[in-house]
Amino acid sequence: MRRFLRPGHDPVRERLKRDLFQFNKTVEHGFPHQPSALGYSPFLRLMAIGTRSGAIKLYGAPGVEFMGLHEENNTVMQIHFIPDQCQLVTLLDDNSLHLWSLKQHGGASELREEHRFTLKGPPGSPPSATQITAVLPHSSREVLYLGTESGNIFVVELPSFRVLEDRTITPEAVLQRVPEDNCNRRSCELVEALREHPKNPDHILIGYSRGLIVLWDLQNNKATHHFLGSQQLENLYWQRDGSKFISCHYDGSYTQWPVSNDNRQPEPLENIVPYGPFPCKAISKIYWQTTKNGLPYVVFQGGMPRASYGDRHSISVIHGSQQTAFDFTSRVIDFFIIFSSDPAAEFDDPSALVVLAEEELVVIDLKSAGWPAVHPPYLASLHCSAITCSHHVSNIPLKLWERIISAGSKQNIHYSSMPWPIDGGTNIAPDPPQRDLLLTGHEDGTVRFWDASGVCLHLLYKLSTVRVFLTDADPNDNMNTLGEDEWPPLRKVGTFDPYSDDPRLGIQKIYLCKYSGYLAVAGTAGQVLVMELNDEDAEHVVDHAEADLLQDQEGYRWKGHEKLKTRDGPVRFEAGFQPFVLVQCQPPAVVTSLALHSEWKLVAFGTSHGFGLFDHQQKRLVFVKCTLHPSDQLALEGPLSRVKSLKKSLRQSFRRIRRSRVSSRKRRGGSGNASEVQEANAKFDQDALQEMELAPVQRKIEARSAEDSFTGFVRTLYFADTFLRDSSRHCPSLWAGTNGGTVYAFSLRVPPAERRMDEPVRAEQAKEIQLMHRAPVVGILVLDGRSTPLPEPLEVAHDLSKSPDMQGSHQLLVVSEEQFKVFTLPKVSSKLKLKLTALEGCRVRKVTVANFGSCKTDDYSENDLAVLTNLGDIQIISLPFLKLQIRYPCIRKEDVSGIASCVFTKYGQGFYLISPSEFERFSLSTKWLVEPRCIVDMPEVTSNNHVHNKSGTENAARKS
Amino acid sequence: EFRRFSLERSKPGKFEEFYGLLQHVHKIPNVDVLVGYTDIHGDLLPINNDDNYHKAVSTANPLLRIFIQRKEDADYSAFGTDTMTRKKNVLSNVLRPDNHKKKPHIVISMPQDFRPVSSIIDVDILPETHRRVRLYKYGTDKPLGFYIRDGSSVRVTPHGLEKVPGIFISRLVPGGLAQSTGLLAVNDEVLEVNGIEVSGKSLDQVTDMMIANSRNLIITVRPANQRNNVVRNSRTSGSSGQSTESSLPSSTPNLLGNLLQGEEESDEEDIVIEGSGEPQHIPKAAPTSESIESLSQIELLHESTQNGFLPCSEMNLNHSAGSISMECEVPDAGRKSLEEDGTIITL
């Protein structure tokens, strides 16, 4: 009981805690999972993306981002901006309409849902009567035309969503004006497209699914023209001057129609099947863009020859004799073209094509020769190959930052130099406080370097480890090598390429030293690469060493995958991080832990069999230690899942891509209903679970023992300069923690710099600690005499940290999945502990030391442990006294991959995957908070002036 | 042989000192002996630790009669409550042990030679329908040996009866610790793990908590079979009442008092191997002056000893000499022993 009566409510400390800690989910990085709709406002220059989980995200200039969530969590089908307004309308798959608006609040704009509306038909009418298929926000900004499956076009008033019943355009009214012999009632079923005349807002073009197109005069409520298409209609597009329009069809054709006053039933000007003559797929959307030189741009989606290219996701651009079919690796959701929005301009003059594919956003520069892609500053496809691990480095020195950017810019030469064309809104967030790098390891053996300093997660540089190895796939085998005369003229665009050549290439652990530019990367097949940053291309041989982690164990056979074959002879590496040493673990099991000490030039690595230390200066293995329990056959042979063919693992890759994971999205602005819905769902699930009590799930209750499997699995490695043997002399040391609750400490002798190449590095086991609770050791840390964690290698040398206190006694912190324990050093005596699992039933998944600064005073900061548990909670635990400071729920406990992907920064922020393609960024700190803060102003348009004035006079009135 | 000597009643000192004194007085410095005394009821009770030594000294009136036996030929059965009434002439047995040589009987060791494997605790503070069982994993090779599952139970709430999710014991492994105690059964509902309620926690969470506490697991259950519940009535405990209480100094009404002591004591045994040396248990560090303030809150917990749970333990024989491993299970002993020992109530 005393434990619970501890005087924890020190008011001073409580106040300080409020100044230090605060939990916020700040921004989602990456590409929205399962996008379903796209919208663009040429007026605001903002793009909107809707998703299948009901989220809507707005993007403008880099840093300008908004997010909203429909409470229904239903798929967003269509997004339409209201012309010349900060408003948009979304249509969900439950046939509901939602009006969103951007309003300024507290100095920044916010996206809020204003109204919702579901169209109701007369009593007794079938649901199709009101099923909305087409939405047209009229340029008057007062009404919305809603085309339906029944062929009726309803008119609703904005923003009230009041149905103006007398203005409904019924199929009957339309048919009165169309000669009977060509059409019947069925011709007017299902409104496929509604387009307002570009010059005359009183005329709208109505396209019905069966091919009938009608130009409707709203003033006189009659059809002025009708056009009889023979093919099923897909979409319509007006030419800028309103003299012609273009229709596209299900059979892969498009047709131009003239609109003139003398002919009320015109014949098509031309009818083209661009990829004929064989049957083609539908052209689902088309743009006709005029230019000064007279040659129009025709841009359309689909239309590929059915038999040979029917599976391609393409968008074709035709401009005079130039024609390219951009070939996407995932389904195209929608696209738009950015063109001159000035209504007075004579030509469209298109500048960019923006395509939303299922897995990425691709922007094509239509002004530069060759139509190169534009490098997007946000919406990066994090998952272009599945993310296998991440590593965050805070506060990158400017020198290294510039070198990485320069290496990356050499990779980006084929990108267009066009400035980002979607540039609405103003980013008013303060500049990021420091330069942060997020490194992601991928299944295909690449490491991507992301600028994680601010709101826009931006790819700086991509490193591939594949060149070191011989793989089955020839890197030159590329779909782009089609000759000039190939038809259709396909060109692969985008970076999303989920198919890994060889799963053994997968990156498992990354460690970057920001001071020296040394990078260690370890992978699935026991490969450990040490790299150095080189600003030039270079060709050299990668030194190669083997570390036999089973040295003393005999008679065992590894049944897992083989090691990767290496390339013989020199390999050419592009500028950037270039490997100079490969250490291959034997057996080639997945590398489970990695540590690099750039000052001592040592790299330590561990697998499920043991760990080793490699001197990358002398390129010599210092020692290996087998941690395997002799009876642990399972670990010896490799987990069964590893015994699988390449084919199977490829299949799994496919499956992973297809896997749809509906992730719980954060809620903003008190939309409490959604969480209630989810809770209800969870409860329903739980109830359903209880119904299935036929075979109840059982859990065995048994103490851990030394004989358990995978006790030798090395979970953590740590270098420290501390007092290992006696309290008078400190020395370099390497610490390793295993799955079975064992901590090994080796004292190291690193020769002084002048004799570094002459004398070998020596290591000797100094301690072995067995935690009796035998839980996996997930973190090891040494605190100096001031109870401050030891600085990183080279941190002191770069004057970025105080020298550690080598006078007072050091302490060892061992974090297992179940408890935190502090021991004295050099004599290991237990000093303090905090039990987590025994008291709360949760286990430590991730732990990091983070520095928290006070938001009130600049001179106060402290180090604490940031801990993520298997229940998805984040806890902050004080150092060195191990007291729980605060706890926040962060990730749903069912979201195992989200929890596994979490990475903390050194300054109390963190990232985790909310979907395969999105990182959620969160902050635990009051001081370090990176979140979007932006303003979207209404551009000055004459028709809007009165709005501004009105609000201005209102303010004035209030003041007086 | 008789010896007579005096002790200062107000400062009896430690048992170890007293033991040394006895050996000195009898000039048997290297002989292991059992020490006993007769209390006011005439029971022959052991003296083997500070607590019962102090108790003995305090009962001296003014004379304290101490009996000493060589350990190897001690008659253990002589000790215990009601010994004086049960056996007509304990003294003669003690003094002339050769009387007994004719009929050999099973030797039952002293409590200190036993290792507890399980116990029912906190009977006095729990509702009668609940049972708090402590399983001592430490030192035994036996697996804990049980499984838990999700289930639902019916609770009485202000809104009437309500079905609520719960955690239940689903299986006992034959020969496992849980089964051998007889204190847990399939379909018992688990209510608490080491003093922490499980309601609202998932099966996996409860599993983790149990495994984390596996060295000293205390589970509070609502037995599926409620027929063996105790009807708590202190008067039924009879003549042994006093002596039981006397060795129950920490029968605190504090719900978690018992739990935490054991918990803290149970895992201070991390092992360190220095260099190539021998494994050693890791000692506890003395708090340094600079950190003493904050440490004290945690260190305090270490101060209490483990005496609190002795009185109502079932004992598992682990006598080094004897090859018999005998479990003294109460169910076999029958109702009679239940009545005799008021605080043990089992099936």
mmCIF file of N, CA, C and O in Angstrom, chain A residues 1 3 690 697-703 766-772 818-819 821 824 828-833 835 837-841 843 870-871 881, chain B residues 143-149 170 196 201 204-205 207-209 212-214 254 260 263-264 267-275 282-285 294-295 299:
data_model
loop_
_atom_site.group_PDB
_atom_site.id
_atom_site.type_symbol
_atom_site.label_atom_id
_atom_site.label_comp_id
_atom_site.label_asym_id
_atom_site.label_seq_id
_atom_site.Cartn_x
_atom_site.Cartn_y
_atom_site.Cartn_z
ATOM 1 N N MET A 1 0.819 -1.201 0.000
ATOM 2 C CA MET A 1 0.000 0.000 0.000
ATOM 3 C C MET A 1 0.852 1.249 0.000
ATOM 4 O O MET A 1 0.510 2.240 -0.602
ATOM 5 N N ARG A 3 3.317 1.839 -1.594
ATOM 6 C CA ARG A 3 3.607 2.218 -2.965
ATOM 7 C C ARG A 3 2.566 3.196 -3.499
ATOM 8 O O ARG A 3 2.856 4.095 -4.267
ATOM 9 N N GLN A 690 -17.489 -13.518 -28.299
ATOM 10 C CA GLN A 690 -17.984 -14.333 -27.211
ATOM 11 C C GLN A 690 -18.950 -15.390 -27.692
ATOM 12 O O GLN A 690 -19.096 -16.432 -27.071
ATOM 13 N N VAL A 697 -10.177 -19.398 -26.789
ATOM 14 C CA VAL A 697 -8.743 -19.177 -26.850
ATOM 15 C C VAL A 697 -8.186 -19.363 -25.444
ATOM 16 O O VAL A 697 -8.708 -18.817 -24.490
ATOM 17 N N GLN A 698 -7.141 -20.140 -25.355
ATOM 18 C CA GLN A 698 -6.519 -20.351 -24.055
ATOM 19 C C GLN A 698 -5.145 -19.730 -24.059
ATOM 20 O O GLN A 698 -4.484 -19.654 -25.076
ATOM 21 N N ARG A 699 -4.706 -19.309 -22.901
ATOM 22 C CA ARG A 699 -3.325 -18.831 -22.758
ATOM 23 C C ARG A 699 -2.668 -19.628 -21.651
ATOM 24 O O ARG A 699 -3.217 -19.774 -20.564
ATOM 25 N N LYS A 700 -1.496 -20.093 -21.952
ATOM 26 C CA LYS A 700 -0.766 -20.882 -20.961
ATOM 27 C C LYS A 700 -0.083 -19.933 -19.977
ATOM 28 O O LYS A 700 0.504 -18.933 -20.380
ATOM 29 N N ILE A 701 -0.178 -20.253 -18.726
ATOM 30 C CA ILE A 701 0.487 -19.454 -17.713
ATOM 31 C C ILE A 701 1.705 -20.244 -17.243
ATOM 32 O O ILE A 701 1.569 -21.285 -16.598
ATOM 33 N N GLU A 702 2.858 -19.788 -17.611
ATOM 34 C CA GLU A 702 4.064 -20.489 -17.193
ATOM 35 C C GLU A 702 5.211 -19.492 -17.047
ATOM 36 O O GLU A 702 5.318 -18.555 -17.834
ATOM 37 N N ALA A 703 6.005 -19.720 -16.056
ATOM 38 C CA ALA A 703 7.170 -18.857 -15.867
ATOM 39 C C ALA A 703 8.127 -19.071 -17.028
ATOM 40 O O ALA A 703 8.180 -20.150 -17.606
ATOM 41 N N ALA A 766 33.338 -9.153 -19.392
ATOM 42 C CA ALA A 766 33.529 -8.655 -18.036
ATOM 43 C C ALA A 766 32.358 -9.029 -17.140
ATOM 44 O O ALA A 766 32.544 -9.267 -15.950
ATOM 45 N N LYS A 767 31.178 -9.046 -17.685
ATOM 46 C CA LYS A 767 30.019 -9.332 -16.847
ATOM 47 C C LYS A 767 28.963 -10.056 -17.653
ATOM 48 O O LYS A 767 28.873 -9.903 -18.875
ATOM 49 N N GLU A 768 28.168 -10.800 -16.906
ATOM 50 C CA GLU A 768 26.983 -11.396 -17.498
ATOM 51 C C GLU A 768 25.898 -11.297 -16.430
ATOM 52 O O GLU A 768 26.078 -11.764 -15.315
ATOM 53 N N ILE A 769 24.830 -10.636 -16.757
ATOM 54 C CA ILE A 769 23.760 -10.453 -15.778
ATOM 55 C C ILE A 769 22.549 -11.232 -16.262
ATOM 56 O O ILE A 769 22.134 -11.076 -17.414
ATOM 57 N N GLN A 770 22.014 -12.061 -15.412
ATOM 58 C CA GLN A 770 20.785 -12.772 -15.779
ATOM 59 C C GLN A 770 19.642 -12.190 -14.955
ATOM 60 O O GLN A 770 19.623 -12.295 -13.736
ATOM 61 N N LEU A 771 18.714 -11.552 -15.629
ATOM 62 C CA LEU A 771 17.532 -11.061 -14.921
ATOM 63 C C LEU A 771 16.661 -12.253 -14.576
ATOM 64 O O LEU A 771 16.397 -13.103 -15.420
ATOM 65 N N MET A 772 16.238 -12.332 -13.330
ATOM 66 C CA MET A 772 15.498 -13.513 -12.935
ATOM 67 C C MET A 772 14.125 -13.571 -13.590
ATOM 68 O O MET A 772 13.553 -14.640 -13.765
ATOM 69 N N GLU A 818 9.361 -6.178 -19.332
ATOM 70 C CA GLU A 818 8.497 -6.147 -18.158
ATOM 71 C C GLU A 818 8.875 -5.114 -17.106
ATOM 72 O O GLU A 818 8.020 -4.668 -16.357
ATOM 73 N N GLN A 819 10.150 -4.816 -16.975
ATOM 74 C CA GLN A 819 10.518 -3.860 -15.938
ATOM 75 C C GLN A 819 11.736 -3.025 -16.308
ATOM 76 O O GLN A 819 12.463 -3.320 -17.241
ATOM 77 N N LYS A 821 15.204 -1.497 -14.554
ATOM 78 C CA LYS A 821 16.038 -1.710 -13.380
ATOM 79 C C LYS A 821 17.296 -0.879 -13.493
ATOM 80 O O LYS A 821 17.918 -0.818 -14.559
ATOM 81 N N THR A 824 24.054 -0.373 -9.960
ATOM 82 C CA THR A 824 25.271 0.426 -9.805
ATOM 83 C C THR A 824 26.365 -0.183 -10.665
ATOM 84 O O THR A 824 26.307 -1.339 -11.050
ATOM 85 N N VAL A 828 27.882 -4.610 -9.729
ATOM 86 C CA VAL A 828 26.481 -4.611 -10.129
ATOM 87 C C VAL A 828 25.601 -4.883 -8.908
ATOM 88 O O VAL A 828 25.564 -5.994 -8.398
ATOM 89 N N SER A 829 25.010 -3.829 -8.391
ATOM 90 C CA SER A 829 24.053 -3.986 -7.303
ATOM 91 C C SER A 829 22.755 -3.356 -7.767
ATOM 92 O O SER A 829 22.770 -2.296 -8.390
ATOM 93 N N SER A 830 21.671 -4.005 -7.448
ATOM 94 C CA SER A 830 20.423 -3.431 -7.928
ATOM 95 C C SER A 830 20.049 -2.257 -7.041
ATOM 96 O O SER A 830 20.227 -2.286 -5.830
ATOM 97 N N LYS A 831 19.579 -1.216 -7.663
ATOM 98 C CA LYS A 831 19.384 0.022 -6.955
ATOM 99 C C LYS A 831 17.924 0.429 -6.953
ATOM 100 O O LYS A 831 17.385 0.882 -5.960
ATOM 101 N N LEU A 832 17.295 0.270 -8.080
ATOM 102 C CA LEU A 832 15.934 0.770 -8.256
ATOM 103 C C LEU A 832 15.261 -0.089 -9.283
ATOM 104 O O LEU A 832 15.915 -0.607 -10.171
ATOM 105 N N LYS A 833 13.960 -0.171 -9.188
ATOM 106 C CA LYS A 833 13.286 -0.798 -10.316
ATOM 107 C C LYS A 833 11.862 -0.295 -10.419
ATOM 108 O O LYS A 833 11.290 0.243 -9.460
ATOM 109 N N LYS A 835 8.287 -1.818 -12.034
ATOM 110 C CA LYS A 835 7.661 -2.942 -12.718
ATOM 111 C C LYS A 835 6.499 -2.436 -13.541
ATOM 112 O O LYS A 835 5.687 -1.664 -13.058
ATOM 113 N N THR A 837 4.814 -4.696 -16.270
ATOM 114 C CA THR A 837 3.892 -5.774 -16.617
ATOM 115 C C THR A 837 3.178 -6.324 -15.386
ATOM 116 O O THR A 837 1.982 -6.593 -15.422
ATOM 117 N N ALA A 838 3.939 -6.498 -14.310
ATOM 118 C CA ALA A 838 3.336 -7.089 -13.123
ATOM 119 C C ALA A 838 2.187 -6.236 -12.619
ATOM 120 O O ALA A 838 1.224 -6.745 -12.057
ATOM 121 N N LEU A 839 2.280 -4.939 -12.825
ATOM 122 C CA LEU A 839 1.257 -4.058 -12.297
ATOM 123 C C LEU A 839 0.193 -3.679 -13.319
ATOM 124 O O LEU A 839 -0.957 -3.464 -12.976
ATOM 125 N N GLU A 840 0.594 -3.566 -14.569
ATOM 126 C CA GLU A 840 -0.357 -3.035 -15.545
ATOM 127 C C GLU A 840 -0.698 -4.010 -16.653
ATOM 128 O O GLU A 840 -1.597 -3.758 -17.446
ATOM 129 N N GLY A 841 0.051 -5.077 -16.751
ATOM 130 C CA GLY A 841 -0.241 -6.045 -17.804
ATOM 131 C C GLY A 841 0.186 -5.588 -19.181
ATOM 132 O O GLY A 841 -0.259 -6.145 -20.168
ATOM 133 N N ARG A 843 3.510 -4.477 -21.834
ATOM 134 C CA ARG A 843 4.935 -4.734 -22.019
ATOM 135 C C ARG A 843 5.582 -3.638 -22.856
ATOM 136 O O ARG A 843 4.922 -3.035 -23.695
ATOM 137 N N ASN A 870 2.909 -2.503 -25.521
ATOM 138 C CA ASN A 870 2.185 -3.348 -26.481
ATOM 139 C C ASN A 870 0.705 -3.019 -26.523
ATOM 140 O O ASN A 870 -0.004 -3.501 -27.388
ATOM 141 N N LEU A 871 0.235 -2.197 -25.609
ATOM 142 C CA LEU A 871 -1.162 -1.769 -25.664
ATOM 143 C C LEU A 871 -1.313 -0.456 -26.431
ATOM 144 O O LEU A 871 -2.391 0.105 -26.506
ATOM 145 N N PHE A 881 15.166 8.243 -11.561
ATOM 146 C CA PHE A 881 14.394 7.655 -10.456
ATOM 147 C C PHE A 881 13.256 6.763 -10.916
ATOM 148 O O PHE A 881 12.522 6.212 -10.108
ATOM 149 N N PRO B 143 6.081 -26.950 -13.086
ATOM 150 C CA PRO B 143 5.496 -25.824 -13.823
ATOM 151 C C PRO B 143 4.284 -25.290 -13.071
ATOM 152 O O PRO B 143 3.670 -26.015 -12.286
ATOM 153 N N LEU B 144 3.986 -24.038 -13.306
ATOM 154 C CA LEU B 144 2.765 -23.484 -12.700
ATOM 155 C C LEU B 144 1.563 -24.290 -13.168
ATOM 156 O O LEU B 144 0.680 -24.625 -12.403
ATOM 157 N N GLY B 145 1.565 -24.542 -14.480
ATOM 158 C CA GLY B 145 0.637 -25.534 -14.989
ATOM 159 C C GLY B 145 -0.830 -25.171 -15.000
ATOM 160 O O GLY B 145 -1.650 -25.940 -14.539
ATOM 161 N N PHE B 146 -1.175 -24.016 -15.530
ATOM 162 C CA PHE B 146 -2.597 -23.791 -15.794
ATOM 163 C C PHE B 146 -2.791 -22.860 -16.973
ATOM 164 O O PHE B 146 -1.851 -22.221 -17.444
ATOM 165 N N TYR B 147 -4.005 -22.856 -17.477
ATOM 166 C CA TYR B 147 -4.350 -22.048 -18.645
ATOM 167 C C TYR B 147 -5.530 -21.161 -18.271
ATOM 168 O O TYR B 147 -6.349 -21.527 -17.430
ATOM 169 N N ILE B 148 -5.606 -20.018 -18.924
ATOM 170 C CA ILE B 148 -6.755 -19.146 -18.697
ATOM 171 C C ILE B 148 -7.439 -18.854 -20.016
ATOM 172 O O ILE B 148 -6.852 -19.002 -21.078
ATOM 173 N N ARG B 149 -8.681 -18.438 -19.939
ATOM 174 C CA ARG B 149 -9.466 -18.141 -21.141
ATOM 175 C C ARG B 149 -10.388 -16.962 -20.868
ATOM 176 O O ARG B 149 -10.589 -16.576 -19.710
ATOM 177 N N SER B 170 -8.983 -22.297 -17.459
ATOM 178 C CA SER B 170 -9.577 -23.197 -18.439
ATOM 179 C C SER B 170 -9.016 -24.602 -18.334
ATOM 180 O O SER B 170 -9.650 -25.542 -18.786
ATOM 181 N N ILE B 196 -4.094 -6.721 -8.307
ATOM 182 C CA ILE B 196 -4.595 -5.815 -9.336
ATOM 183 C C ILE B 196 -5.773 -6.461 -10.039
ATOM 184 O O ILE B 196 -5.693 -7.596 -10.510
ATOM 185 N N LYS B 201 -9.318 -5.815 -18.415
ATOM 186 C CA LYS B 201 -8.051 -6.177 -19.062
ATOM 187 C C LYS B 201 -8.291 -7.360 -19.997
ATOM 188 O O LYS B 201 -9.132 -8.213 -19.747
ATOM 189 N N ASP B 204 -4.750 -11.359 -23.030
ATOM 190 C CA ASP B 204 -3.298 -11.263 -23.204
ATOM 191 C C ASP B 204 -2.660 -10.432 -22.099
ATOM 192 O O ASP B 204 -1.573 -10.742 -21.619
ATOM 193 N N GLN B 205 -3.356 -9.383 -21.704
ATOM 194 C CA GLN B 205 -2.831 -8.550 -20.628
ATOM 195 C C GLN B 205 -2.725 -9.341 -19.331
ATOM 196 O O GLN B 205 -1.726 -9.271 -18.627
ATOM 197 N N THR B 207 -2.550 -12.552 -19.072
ATOM 198 C CA THR B 207 -1.486 -13.544 -19.249
ATOM 199 C C THR B 207 -0.130 -12.918 -18.938
ATOM 200 O O THR B 207 0.676 -13.473 -18.193
ATOM 201 N N ASP B 208 0.099 -11.747 -19.507
ATOM 202 C CA ASP B 208 1.381 -11.073 -19.273
ATOM 203 C C ASP B 208 1.582 -10.761 -17.800
ATOM 204 O O ASP B 208 2.682 -10.908 -17.263
ATOM 205 N N MET B 209 0.523 -10.318 -17.143
ATOM 206 C CA MET B 209 0.648 -9.998 -15.716
ATOM 207 C C MET B 209 0.982 -11.236 -14.905
ATOM 208 O O MET B 209 1.808 -11.203 -14.005
ATOM 209 N N ALA B 212 4.544 -12.241 -15.602
ATOM 210 C CA ALA B 212 5.472 -11.307 -14.958
ATOM 211 C C ALA B 212 5.538 -11.550 -13.459
ATOM 212 O O ALA B 212 6.543 -11.281 -12.815
ATOM 213 N N ASN B 213 4.462 -12.048 -12.890
ATOM 214 C CA ASN B 213 4.435 -12.321 -11.453
ATOM 215 C C ASN B 213 4.659 -13.804 -11.160
ATOM 216 O O ASN B 213 4.390 -14.253 -10.044
ATOM 217 N N SER B 214 5.137 -14.550 -12.151
ATOM 218 C CA SER B 214 5.088 -16.004 -12.007
ATOM 219 C C SER B 214 5.938 -16.525 -10.855
ATOM 220 O O SER B 214 5.694 -17.606 -10.360
ATOM 221 N N ASN B 254 -4.710 -4.784 5.780
ATOM 222 C CA ASN B 254 -4.327 -4.074 4.577
ATOM 223 C C ASN B 254 -4.350 -5.028 3.391
ATOM 224 O O ASN B 254 -3.654 -6.031 3.359
ATOM 225 N N LEU B 260 2.557 -7.162 -1.489
ATOM 226 C CA LEU B 260 3.726 -6.441 -1.950
ATOM 227 C C LEU B 260 5.003 -6.903 -1.280
ATOM 228 O O LEU B 260 6.043 -6.919 -1.901
ATOM 229 N N GLU B 263 6.137 -9.804 -3.097
ATOM 230 C CA GLU B 263 6.499 -9.449 -4.450
ATOM 231 C C GLU B 263 7.892 -8.821 -4.498
ATOM 232 O O GLU B 263 8.714 -9.132 -5.332
ATOM 233 N N GLU B 264 8.119 -7.944 -3.559
ATOM 234 C CA GLU B 264 9.386 -7.247 -3.578
ATOM 235 C C GLU B 264 10.535 -8.187 -3.257
ATOM 236 O O GLU B 264 11.621 -8.059 -3.761
ATOM 237 N N ASP B 267 12.102 -11.120 -6.321
ATOM 238 C CA ASP B 267 12.965 -11.140 -7.499
ATOM 239 C C ASP B 267 14.190 -10.242 -7.347
ATOM 240 O O ASP B 267 14.626 -9.604 -8.276
ATOM 241 N N GLU B 268 14.699 -10.260 -6.192
ATOM 242 C CA GLU B 268 15.961 -9.563 -6.008
ATOM 243 C C GLU B 268 17.130 -10.464 -6.373
ATOM 244 O O GLU B 268 18.241 -10.257 -5.936
ATOM 245 N N GLU B 269 16.840 -11.474 -7.141
ATOM 246 C CA GLU B 269 17.845 -12.518 -7.262
ATOM 247 C C GLU B 269 18.480 -12.551 -8.631
ATOM 248 O O GLU B 269 18.899 -13.593 -9.093
ATOM 249 N N ASP B 270 18.532 -11.444 -9.333
ATOM 250 C CA ASP B 270 19.251 -11.424 -10.590
ATOM 251 C C ASP B 270 20.674 -11.889 -10.318
ATOM 252 O O ASP B 270 21.229 -11.651 -9.248
ATOM 253 N N ILE B 271 21.230 -12.547 -11.308
ATOM 254 C CA ILE B 271 22.543 -13.142 -11.095
ATOM 255 C C ILE B 271 23.558 -12.402 -11.940
ATOM 256 O O ILE B 271 23.280 -12.044 -13.087
ATOM 257 N N VAL B 272 24.721 -12.143 -11.353
ATOM 258 C CA VAL B 272 25.779 -11.530 -12.138
ATOM 259 C C VAL B 272 26.981 -12.451 -12.112
ATOM 260 O O VAL B 272 27.296 -13.061 -11.094
ATOM 261 N N ILE B 273 27.631 -12.573 -13.259
ATOM 262 C CA ILE B 273 28.899 -13.294 -13.317
ATOM 263 C C ILE B 273 29.942 -12.249 -13.675
ATOM 264 O O ILE B 273 29.872 -11.614 -14.729
ATOM 265 N N GLU B 274 30.883 -12.059 -12.774
ATOM 266 C CA GLU B 274 31.924 -11.070 -13.025
ATOM 267 C C GLU B 274 33.069 -11.763 -13.734
ATOM 268 O O GLU B 274 33.613 -12.745 -13.235
ATOM 269 N N GLY B 275 33.448 -11.244 -14.855
ATOM 270 C CA GLY B 275 34.547 -11.841 -15.609
ATOM 271 C C GLY B 275 34.255 -13.302 -15.853
ATOM 272 O O GLY B 275 33.219 -13.661 -16.375
ATOM 273 N N ILE B 282 22.746 -10.770 -7.199
ATOM 274 C CA ILE B 282 23.063 -9.345 -7.199
ATOM 275 C C ILE B 282 22.587 -8.735 -5.888
ATOM 276 O O ILE B 282 21.424 -8.877 -5.527
ATOM 277 N N PRO B 283 23.485 -8.094 -5.180
ATOM 278 C CA PRO B 283 23.054 -7.466 -3.922
ATOM 279 C C PRO B 283 22.283 -6.195 -4.204
ATOM 280 O O PRO B 283 22.288 -5.677 -5.318
ATOM 281 N N LYS B 284 21.662 -5.760 -3.161
ATOM 282 C CA LYS B 284 20.942 -4.507 -3.286
ATOM 283 C C LYS B 284 21.854 -3.367 -2.903
ATOM 284 O O LYS B 284 22.608 -3.469 -1.947
ATOM 285 N N ALA B 285 21.818 -2.306 -3.666
ATOM 286 C CA ALA B 285 22.716 -1.197 -3.385
ATOM 287 C C ALA B 285 22.159 -0.364 -2.244
ATOM 288 O O ALA B 285 20.958 -0.182 -2.127
ATOM 289 N N SER B 294 14.373 10.225 -2.867
ATOM 290 C CA SER B 294 13.452 9.620 -3.802
ATOM 291 C C SER B 294 13.478 8.107 -3.694
ATOM 292 O O SER B 294 12.501 7.444 -3.996
ATOM 293 N N LEU B 295 14.610 7.602 -3.286
ATOM 294 C CA LEU B 295 14.696 6.155 -3.188
ATOM 295 C C LEU B 295 13.841 5.620 -2.062
ATOM 296 O O LEU B 295 13.304 4.535 -2.154
ATOM 297 N N GLU B 299 12.597 1.925 -1.409
ATOM 298 C CA GLU B 299 13.388 1.116 -0.494
ATOM 299 C C GLU B 299 12.568 0.633 0.699
ATOM 300 O O GLU B 299 12.774 -0.444 1.195
#
